[in-house]
Tab-separated table of C-alpha atoms in Angstrom:
chain	number	residue	atom	x	y	z
A	1	MET	CA	24.418	38.475	25.731
A	2	LYS	CA	21.960	39.226	22.459
A	3	LYS	CA	24.517	37.440	20.247
A	4	ILE	CA	24.934	34.535	22.269
A	5	LEU	CA	21.243	34.425	22.042
A	6	SER	CA	21.090	34.782	18.629
A	7	LEU	CA	23.846	32.095	17.948
A	8	SER	CA	21.761	29.932	20.326
A	9	LEU	CA	18.152	30.151	18.666
A	10	ALA	CA	20.523	29.554	15.023
A	11	ALA	CA	21.894	26.484	16.601
A	12	ALA	CA	18.361	25.519	17.728
A	13	PHE	CA	16.913	25.987	13.889
A	14	VAL	CA	19.995	24.019	12.609
A	15	LEU	CA	19.136	20.989	14.627
A	16	ALA	CA	15.439	21.320	14.253
A	17	ALA	CA	15.590	21.353	10.617
A	18	GLY	CA	18.163	18.491	10.632
A	19	ALA	CA	15.369	16.307	12.703
A	20	ALA	CA	12.976	16.738	10.185
A	21	VAL	CA	14.204	14.169	7.808
A	22	PRO	CA	11.971	13.106	4.969
A	23	HIS	CA	10.875	9.393	5.408
A	24	ARG	CA	10.825	9.461	1.445
A	25	ILE	CA	9.190	6.002	-0.054
A	26	VAL	CA	11.185	5.267	-2.975
A	27	ILE	CA	9.642	3.178	-5.625
A	28	PRO	CA	10.195	3.024	-9.530
A	29	ASP	CA	7.941	3.331	-12.030
A	30	ILE	CA	6.970	-0.009	-14.023
A	31	GLU	CA	6.956	-0.561	-17.934
A	32	GLY	CA	3.973	1.596	-19.294
A	33	TYR	CA	2.655	3.176	-15.799
A	34	LYS	CA	3.683	5.517	-13.595
A	35	THR	CA	3.911	4.148	-9.639
A	36	LEU	CA	2.359	6.040	-7.124
A	37	LYS	CA	2.377	5.741	-3.692
A	38	GLY	CA	-0.841	6.070	-1.379
A	39	ASP	CA	-2.659	5.689	1.907
A	40	MET	CA	-6.409	5.338	1.354
A	41	HIS	CA	-7.860	5.179	4.713
A	42	ILE	CA	-7.159	8.382	7.281
A	43	HIS	CA	-8.845	10.114	9.351
A	44	THR	CA	-8.749	14.244	10.897
A	45	VAL	CA	-10.280	16.028	13.707
A	46	PHE	CA	-13.070	16.635	11.910
A	47	SER	CA	-14.324	12.843	12.544
A	48	ASP	CA	-12.336	10.908	15.840
A	49	ALA	CA	-9.134	12.032	14.966
A	50	THR	CA	-6.445	14.448	16.711
A	51	VAL	CA	-5.108	15.696	13.217
A	52	TRP	CA	-5.325	18.476	11.429
A	53	PRO	CA	-6.289	17.908	7.367
A	54	THR	CA	-3.014	19.998	6.756
A	55	THR	CA	-1.043	17.831	8.917
A	56	ARG	CA	-2.071	14.835	6.847
A	57	VAL	CA	-0.732	16.721	3.537
A	58	ASP	CA	2.658	18.081	5.722
A	59	GLU	CA	3.282	13.710	6.684
A	60	ALA	CA	2.266	12.734	2.819
A	61	VAL	CA	4.973	15.260	1.724
A	62	MET	CA	7.605	13.975	4.472
A	63	ASP	CA	7.107	9.751	3.169
A	64	GLY	CA	7.165	10.738	-0.624
A	65	LEU	CA	3.188	9.547	-1.158
A	66	ASP	CA	1.636	11.095	-4.434
A	67	VAL	CA	-1.987	10.634	-2.981
A	68	ILE	CA	-4.207	10.321	-0.047
A	69	ALA	CA	-7.843	9.308	0.774
A	70	ILE	CA	-9.055	11.714	3.444
A	71	THR	CA	-11.819	9.009	4.983
A	72	ASP	CA	-13.597	10.897	8.210
A	73	HIS	CA	-16.446	9.151	9.231
A	74	VAL	CA	-19.673	10.067	7.802
A	75	ASP	CA	-21.624	8.650	10.870
A	76	ALA	CA	-23.431	11.502	13.187
A	77	ARG	CA	-22.265	9.966	16.150
A	78	LEU	CA	-18.446	9.956	14.941
A	79	GLN	CA	-18.375	13.466	14.198
A	80	LYS	CA	-16.492	13.622	17.839
A	81	TYR	CA	-16.053	17.598	17.710
A	82	LYS	CA	-18.766	18.668	15.969
A	83	ASN	CA	-20.894	16.921	18.618
A	84	LYS	CA	-18.979	18.412	21.284
A	85	GLY	CA	-20.052	21.840	19.896
A	86	ILE	CA	-16.231	22.583	19.643
A	87	MET	CA	-16.498	23.318	15.871
A	88	GLN	CA	-19.715	23.467	12.928
A	89	ALA	CA	-18.752	22.240	9.864
A	90	ASP	CA	-20.105	19.785	7.289
A	91	ARG	CA	-18.857	16.096	6.753
A	92	ASP	CA	-16.857	17.746	3.386
A	93	GLU	CA	-14.769	20.207	5.285
A	94	SER	CA	-11.744	18.247	6.196
A	95	TYR	CA	-11.192	17.062	2.325
A	96	LYS	CA	-11.952	20.680	1.346
A	97	ILE	CA	-9.232	21.665	3.505
A	98	ALA	CA	-6.599	18.778	2.922
A	99	ALA	CA	-7.241	19.208	-1.307
A	100	ALA	CA	-6.146	22.959	-0.977
A	101	ALA	CA	-2.932	22.197	1.160
A	102	GLY	CA	-2.883	19.277	-1.792
A	103	ASN	CA	-2.804	21.801	-4.527
A	104	THR	CA	-0.049	23.641	-2.773
A	105	ASN	CA	2.098	20.501	-1.894
A	106	ASP	CA	1.894	18.634	-4.847
A	107	VAL	CA	-0.203	15.913	-3.285
A	108	LEU	CA	-3.518	14.407	-4.996
A	109	VAL	CA	-6.568	14.194	-2.175
A	110	ILE	CA	-9.257	11.859	-2.906
A	111	HIS	CA	-12.804	12.597	-1.153
A	112	GLY	CA	-13.730	10.193	0.583
A	113	GLY	CA	-15.529	9.197	3.568
A	114	GLU	CA	-15.922	6.028	6.084
A	115	ILE	CA	-19.507	4.400	6.949
A	116	THR	CA	-18.983	2.659	9.919
A	117	ARG	CA	-21.253	-0.072	11.474
A	118	SER	CA	-21.094	-3.224	13.296
A	119	MET	CA	-20.105	-6.540	11.672
A	120	ALA	CA	-21.545	-7.839	9.607
A	121	PRO	CA	-20.836	-5.335	7.262
A	122	GLY	CA	-18.489	-3.644	9.256
A	123	HIS	CA	-16.754	-0.623	8.108
A	124	PHE	CA	-16.580	0.475	4.462
A	125	ASN	CA	-14.530	3.670	2.553
A	126	THR	CA	-16.341	5.777	-0.054
A	127	LEU	CA	-13.744	7.159	-2.214
A	128	PHE	CA	-14.093	9.630	-5.189
A	129	VAL	CA	-17.281	10.456	-3.960
A	130	TYR	CA	-18.486	14.643	-3.850
A	131	ASN	CA	-21.203	14.916	-1.132
A	132	CYS	CA	-20.216	12.985	2.548
A	133	GLU	CA	-23.440	15.211	4.044
A	134	THR	CA	-25.808	13.296	1.777
A	135	ILE	CA	-24.167	9.562	2.258
A	136	GLY	CA	-23.947	10.624	5.969
A	137	ASN	CA	-27.668	11.348	6.032
A	138	ALA	CA	-28.838	8.053	4.344
A	139	SER	CA	-26.965	5.985	6.720
A	140	ASP	CA	-27.733	7.490	9.545
A	141	ALA	CA	-31.837	7.128	8.588
A	142	HIS	CA	-31.307	3.623	9.659
A	143	GLU	CA	-31.139	1.819	12.823
A	144	ASN	CA	-30.180	-1.397	11.588
A	145	HIS	CA	-26.702	-1.859	10.731
A	146	VAL	CA	-26.728	-3.553	7.382
A	147	ASP	CA	-29.771	-1.472	6.094
A	148	ALA	CA	-27.475	1.419	7.511
A	149	MET	CA	-24.598	0.208	5.441
A	150	ARG	CA	-26.573	-0.676	2.022
A	151	ALA	CA	-28.227	3.060	2.506
A	152	GLY	CA	-24.815	4.516	2.998
A	153	LEU	CA	-22.864	2.569	0.192
A	154	ALA	CA	-26.072	3.443	-2.337
A	155	GLU	CA	-25.846	6.939	-2.044
A	156	ALA	CA	-21.723	6.572	-2.297
A	157	LYS	CA	-22.728	4.999	-5.320
A	158	LYS	CA	-24.975	7.259	-7.251
A	159	GLN	CA	-22.189	9.535	-6.626
A	160	ASP	CA	-19.874	7.019	-8.728
A	161	GLY	CA	-17.941	6.052	-5.363
A	162	PHE	CA	-15.298	3.370	-5.367
A	163	LEU	CA	-16.286	1.161	-2.380
A	164	VAL	CA	-14.101	-0.794	0.231
A	165	TRP	CA	-14.447	-2.884	2.923
A	166	ASN	CA	-11.818	-1.603	5.369
A	167	HIS	CA	-9.852	-4.130	7.901
A	168	PRO	CA	-12.015	-7.382	8.063
A	169	HIS	CA	-9.885	-9.004	10.549
A	170	TRP	CA	-10.255	-6.108	12.930
A	171	GLU	CA	-10.189	-7.652	16.342
A	172	ARG	CA	-12.717	-5.959	17.453
A	173	GLN	CA	-15.143	-6.848	14.583
A	174	ALA	CA	-13.219	-10.241	14.282
A	175	GLN	CA	-12.597	-11.501	17.558
A	176	ASN	CA	-11.919	-15.532	16.489
A	177	GLU	CA	-12.103	-15.701	12.887
A	178	THR	CA	-11.846	-13.166	9.687
A	179	ARG	CA	-15.171	-14.320	8.239
A	180	TRP	CA	-16.830	-13.531	5.107
A	181	TYR	CA	-20.756	-13.308	5.901
A	182	PRO	CA	-23.543	-13.781	3.754
A	183	GLU	CA	-24.107	-9.661	4.161
A	184	HIS	CA	-20.772	-9.084	2.633
A	185	THR	CA	-21.890	-11.585	-0.483
A	186	ALA	CA	-25.325	-9.549	-1.096
A	187	LEU	CA	-23.450	-6.275	-0.960
A	188	TYR	CA	-20.637	-7.643	-3.423
A	189	ASP	CA	-23.553	-9.227	-5.453
A	190	GLU	CA	-25.037	-5.377	-5.638
A	191	GLY	CA	-22.281	-3.629	-6.934
A	192	LEU	CA	-21.090	-1.846	-3.330
A	193	MET	CA	-18.097	-3.709	-2.838
A	194	GLN	CA	-14.914	-2.630	-5.585
A	195	GLY	CA	-12.112	-3.025	-3.013
A	196	ILE	CA	-10.681	-4.505	0.273
A	197	GLU	CA	-8.519	-3.567	2.329
A	198	ILE	CA	-5.775	-6.500	3.063
A	199	TYR	CA	-3.619	-4.537	5.041
A	200	ASN	CA	-4.791	-2.023	7.852
A	201	GLY	CA	-2.056	-0.156	9.938
A	202	PHE	CA	-3.561	-0.877	13.333
A	203	CYS	CA	-4.166	-4.864	12.671
A	204	GLY	CA	-2.020	-5.903	9.650
A	205	TYR	CA	-1.971	-8.249	7.109
A	206	SER	CA	-4.723	-10.346	6.520
A	207	PRO	CA	-4.610	-13.623	4.564
A	208	GLU	CA	-8.067	-14.160	4.325
A	209	ALA	CA	-8.716	-10.625	2.960
A	210	HIS	CA	-6.101	-10.982	0.111
A	211	ARG	CA	-7.388	-14.331	-0.867
A	212	TRP	CA	-10.834	-12.883	-1.244
A	213	ALA	CA	-9.229	-10.315	-3.294
A	214	MET	CA	-7.994	-12.807	-5.477
A	215	GLU	CA	-11.071	-14.875	-5.635
A	216	ARG	CA	-13.542	-12.148	-6.221
A	217	ASN	CA	-11.350	-9.841	-8.412
A	218	LEU	CA	-11.075	-7.379	-5.421
A	219	THR	CA	-8.575	-4.519	-5.849
A	220	LEU	CA	-6.174	-4.664	-2.942
A	221	ILE	CA	-5.962	-1.426	-0.987
A	222	SER	CA	-3.871	-0.521	2.267
A	223	GLY	CA	-4.228	2.278	4.417
A	224	THR	CA	-2.653	3.417	7.846
A	225	ASP	CA	-6.402	4.235	9.188
A	226	ALA	CA	-4.302	6.943	11.068
A	227	HIS	CA	-6.118	8.552	14.065
A	228	HIS	CA	-3.265	10.401	15.705
A	229	PRO	CA	0.038	11.805	14.151
A	230	LEU	CA	1.936	9.316	12.536
A	231	PHE	CA	5.058	9.513	14.354
A	232	LEU	CA	3.599	7.906	17.453
A	233	SER	CA	2.854	4.770	15.345
A	234	ILE	CA	5.427	4.496	12.938
A	235	ASP	CA	9.060	4.014	14.095
A	236	TYR	CA	10.546	6.364	11.568
A	237	LYS	CA	13.573	6.537	14.154
A	238	ASN	CA	14.698	3.024	13.167
A	239	GLY	CA	14.136	3.144	9.603
A	240	ALA	CA	10.201	1.853	9.676
A	241	LEU	CA	7.867	3.118	6.778
A	242	ARG	CA	4.223	3.406	7.052
A	243	PRO	CA	1.936	0.735	4.876
A	244	VAL	CA	1.260	2.370	1.439
A	245	THR	CA	-0.936	1.193	-1.486
A	246	LEU	CA	0.883	1.196	-4.871
A	247	ILE	CA	-0.946	2.513	-7.750
A	248	PHE	CA	0.272	1.642	-11.162
A	249	ALA	CA	-1.636	4.765	-13.273
A	250	ARG	CA	-1.190	5.828	-16.555
A	251	GLU	CA	-0.985	9.305	-15.318
A	252	ARG	CA	-0.561	11.286	-12.214
A	253	SER	CA	-4.075	12.566	-11.747
A	254	LEU	CA	-6.995	12.002	-9.671
A	255	ASP	CA	-8.524	10.418	-12.806
A	256	GLY	CA	-5.143	8.326	-13.041
A	257	VAL	CA	-5.511	6.910	-9.811
A	258	ARG	CA	-9.503	6.211	-9.934
A	259	GLU	CA	-8.702	4.232	-13.725
A	260	ALA	CA	-5.758	2.481	-11.882
A	261	LEU	CA	-8.112	1.014	-9.022
A	262	GLU	CA	-10.973	0.204	-11.350
A	263	ALA	CA	-8.669	-1.554	-13.361
A	264	ARG	CA	-7.427	-3.547	-9.983
A	265	ARG	CA	-3.713	-2.291	-10.983
A	266	THR	CA	-2.770	-2.003	-7.088
A	267	ALA	CA	-0.113	-3.950	-5.130
A	268	VAL	CA	0.140	-2.912	-0.739
A	269	PHE	CA	3.531	-2.427	0.278
A	270	ALA	CA	4.183	-2.636	4.584
A	271	ASP	CA	6.548	-3.977	6.716
A	272	GLY	CA	8.765	-5.078	4.192
A	273	THR	CA	6.650	-7.002	1.957
A	274	VAL	CA	4.763	-6.629	-0.797
A	275	TYR	CA	1.315	-8.074	-1.653
A	276	GLY	CA	-0.572	-7.978	-5.128
A	277	ARG	CA	-0.984	-9.749	-8.315
A	278	GLU	CA	1.317	-11.633	-10.470
A	279	GLU	CA	0.588	-9.581	-13.382
A	280	VAL	CA	1.793	-5.998	-11.671
A	281	LEU	CA	4.218	-7.928	-8.969
A	282	GLN	CA	6.735	-9.150	-12.127
A	283	PRO	CA	6.723	-5.524	-13.825
A	284	LEU	CA	7.521	-4.377	-10.436
A	285	MET	CA	10.469	-6.788	-9.737
A	286	LYS	CA	11.719	-6.324	-12.944
A	287	ALA	CA	11.378	-2.162	-12.581
A	288	LEU	CA	13.623	-2.388	-8.877
A	289	PHE	CA	15.696	-5.365	-9.542
A	290	GLU	CA	18.340	-4.226	-11.916
A	291	ILE	CA	20.692	-6.229	-13.711
A	292	THR	CA	24.136	-4.531	-14.335
A	293	ASP	CA	28.149	-5.444	-15.494
A	294	THR	CA	27.338	-8.909	-16.109
A	295	GLN	CA	30.586	-10.689	-17.294
A	296	TYR	CA	30.899	-14.101	-19.178
A	297	SER	CA	33.451	-16.614	-18.668
A	298	GLU	CA	34.008	-20.311	-19.690
A	299	LYS	CA	33.339	-21.594	-16.004
A	300	LYS	CA	31.222	-18.749	-14.498
A	301	VAL	CA	28.783	-15.841	-14.874
A	302	THR	CA	29.112	-12.624	-12.736
A	303	LEU	CA	26.854	-9.854	-12.781
A	304	HIS	CA	25.584	-7.013	-10.062
A	305	ILE	CA	22.201	-6.678	-8.334
A	306	VAL	CA	21.190	-3.346	-7.945
A	307	ASN	CA	18.060	-2.804	-5.787
A	308	ARG	CA	16.489	0.913	-7.183
A	309	SER	CA	13.637	0.718	-4.177
A	310	SER	CA	12.906	1.277	-0.819
A	311	ILE	CA	11.661	-2.400	-0.921
A	312	PRO	CA	14.110	-5.336	0.639
A	313	LEU	CA	14.522	-8.251	-1.942
A	314	VAL	CA	14.400	-11.567	0.168
A	315	LEU	CA	15.440	-14.182	-2.526
A	316	ARG	CA	16.020	-17.874	-2.160
A	317	LYS	CA	16.519	-20.264	-4.951
A	318	ALA	CA	13.517	-21.758	-6.631
A	319	ALA	CA	12.976	-24.892	-8.863
A	320	GLY	CA	14.177	-25.012	-12.468
A	321	SER	CA	17.792	-23.810	-11.773
A	322	GLU	CA	19.368	-26.840	-10.538
A	323	LYS	CA	21.367	-27.110	-13.210
A	324	VAL	CA	23.812	-23.878	-12.111
A	325	VAL	CA	24.802	-23.193	-8.821
A	326	PHE	CA	24.538	-19.822	-6.835
A	327	PRO	CA	23.262	-18.948	-3.244
A	328	ARG	CA	19.959	-20.414	-2.310
A	329	ASP	CA	19.384	-17.190	-0.060
A	330	MET	CA	20.296	-13.733	-0.694
A	331	ILE	CA	18.771	-10.561	0.613
A	332	VAL	CA	19.581	-7.082	-1.167
A	333	ARG	CA	18.437	-4.019	1.181
A	334	PRO	CA	17.138	-0.935	-0.191
A	335	PHE	CA	19.354	0.781	-2.616
A	336	GLU	CA	21.943	-1.718	-2.089
A	337	GLU	CA	24.120	-3.548	-4.477
A	338	VAL	CA	25.420	-7.106	-4.511
A	339	THR	CA	27.579	-9.179	-6.556
A	340	LEU	CA	25.891	-12.519	-8.240
A	341	THR	CA	28.271	-15.409	-9.405
A	342	ILE	CA	26.677	-18.240	-11.176
A	343	TYR	CA	28.969	-21.447	-11.822
A	344	GLY	CA	28.296	-25.126	-13.299
A	345	PRO	CA	28.095	-27.997	-10.693
A	346	ASP	CA	31.825	-28.004	-10.610
A	347	ASN	CA	33.189	-24.765	-10.343
A	348	LYS	CA	36.388	-26.089	-11.542
A	349	ARG	CA	34.824	-26.653	-14.788
A	350	PRO	CA	33.319	-24.955	-17.863
A	351	ILE	CA	29.662	-24.205	-17.124
A	352	GLY	CA	28.455	-26.958	-20.096
A	353	LEU	CA	25.429	-25.025	-20.748
A	354	SER	CA	24.819	-22.781	-23.333
A	355	ARG	CA	21.652	-21.153	-22.135
A	356	PHE	CA	20.036	-21.490	-18.759
A	357	ASP	CA	17.277	-19.507	-16.346
A	358	VAL	CA	18.145	-18.565	-12.521
A	359	ASN	CA	14.649	-18.922	-10.715
A	360	PHE	CA	14.058	-16.882	-7.197
A	361	GLU	CA	11.412	-17.238	-5.008
A	362	VAL	CA	10.999	-13.636	-3.620
A	363	LEU	CA	9.891	-14.606	-0.077
A	364	ASN	CA	8.747	-11.333	0.726
A	365	PHE	CA	6.450	-10.585	-2.841
A	366	PHE	CA	3.264	-12.286	-2.461
A	367	VAL	CA	0.667	-13.199	-5.423
A	368	ASP	CA	-1.681	-14.912	-3.381
A	369	ALA	CA	-1.780	-15.915	0.623
A	370	GLY	CA	0.898	-17.955	1.548
A	371	LYS	CA	2.042	-17.749	-2.154
A	372	PRO	CA	5.491	-16.058	-3.396
A	373	LEU	CA	6.232	-14.672	-6.527
A	374	ILE	CA	8.996	-16.389	-9.032
A	375	HIS	CA	10.894	-14.418	-10.777
A	376	SER	CA	13.662	-15.547	-13.401
A	377	LEU	CA	16.599	-14.216	-15.081
A	378	HIS	CA	17.588	-16.033	-18.290
A	379	PHE	CA	21.143	-16.175	-19.767
A	380	GLU	CA	22.596	-16.863	-22.978
A	381	LEU	CA	26.174	-17.307	-22.926
A	382	PRO	CA	27.746	-15.736	-26.087
A	383	VAL	CA	29.165	-17.851	-28.989
A	384	SER	CA	32.838	-17.769	-28.740
């Protein structure tokens, strides 16, 4: 009986270990920078969520993330378990616990918090701060939501915080339209807004926020805004990936992350789509879109395209390639290798060109709201 029980337990252990398959997001470095994957908006049990801070680090490890920001609500009314008398802790405790776990698991943890007020101005994250108690107290000292936000952000700015407007399109605060209010202009002009969340795990992508980021030179940010364990909201079983902020950093460190945010070297990867500035998406495309085994002949050019990432590539023939023939629509799935053959207008005759370009619209890479990236390959036929 003991032997049977031991075998049963061993089998259960193997099954459990097999079930815990990491859903790691793989994206290559770009030239000159390390590509770091981050979640810049996460909550824990120390405000109004149900997850212990160490679990957020475990989730990051499972998903292949490099950095997370702990952004528990700093408002006294949202310190849920503290208000119930279940725990006594200051507003920095969740960061301290997560940071210790991050050190053990090689995950960078940003000290942050979220100031939560009615629209306008809404909700803001304060990243890279060191004392959420003083930020929360400064905000809580005001009943008027505009004054409360300005006071909290001003205190965060004193701590050299990086300030992000969260989910401008959240339906509870943008019931009928996504608007930039005069209050946001005032905060922006006062240097109290440096980034904007263009993708949020609850309400998805905001083209308005993307456009504002481009117009006002704001850093593009994404976050799950997770309040519950991520497996409850992300369909890992069917291959879904969590939304991430891609951070193109000079080094893998908190200083490297901060410098990249300030330099606006970020993009957002969510739901199989990438959003970012062209100056970062072009080198990203070059890094993950590898060309191998190019073969030239009189009538055609054949090559292999290898996708080196977790990002699917949805391609469509773009203007400037009218003199050559190749598939007008292609999808190169993550880690897939496909063969591309390029002909002249008549595949039975020589191409008749010494050089030509193959141009693609990358339909799931957006350099602005509604504007896909154009990626080009240049070919020069060898002289015979």
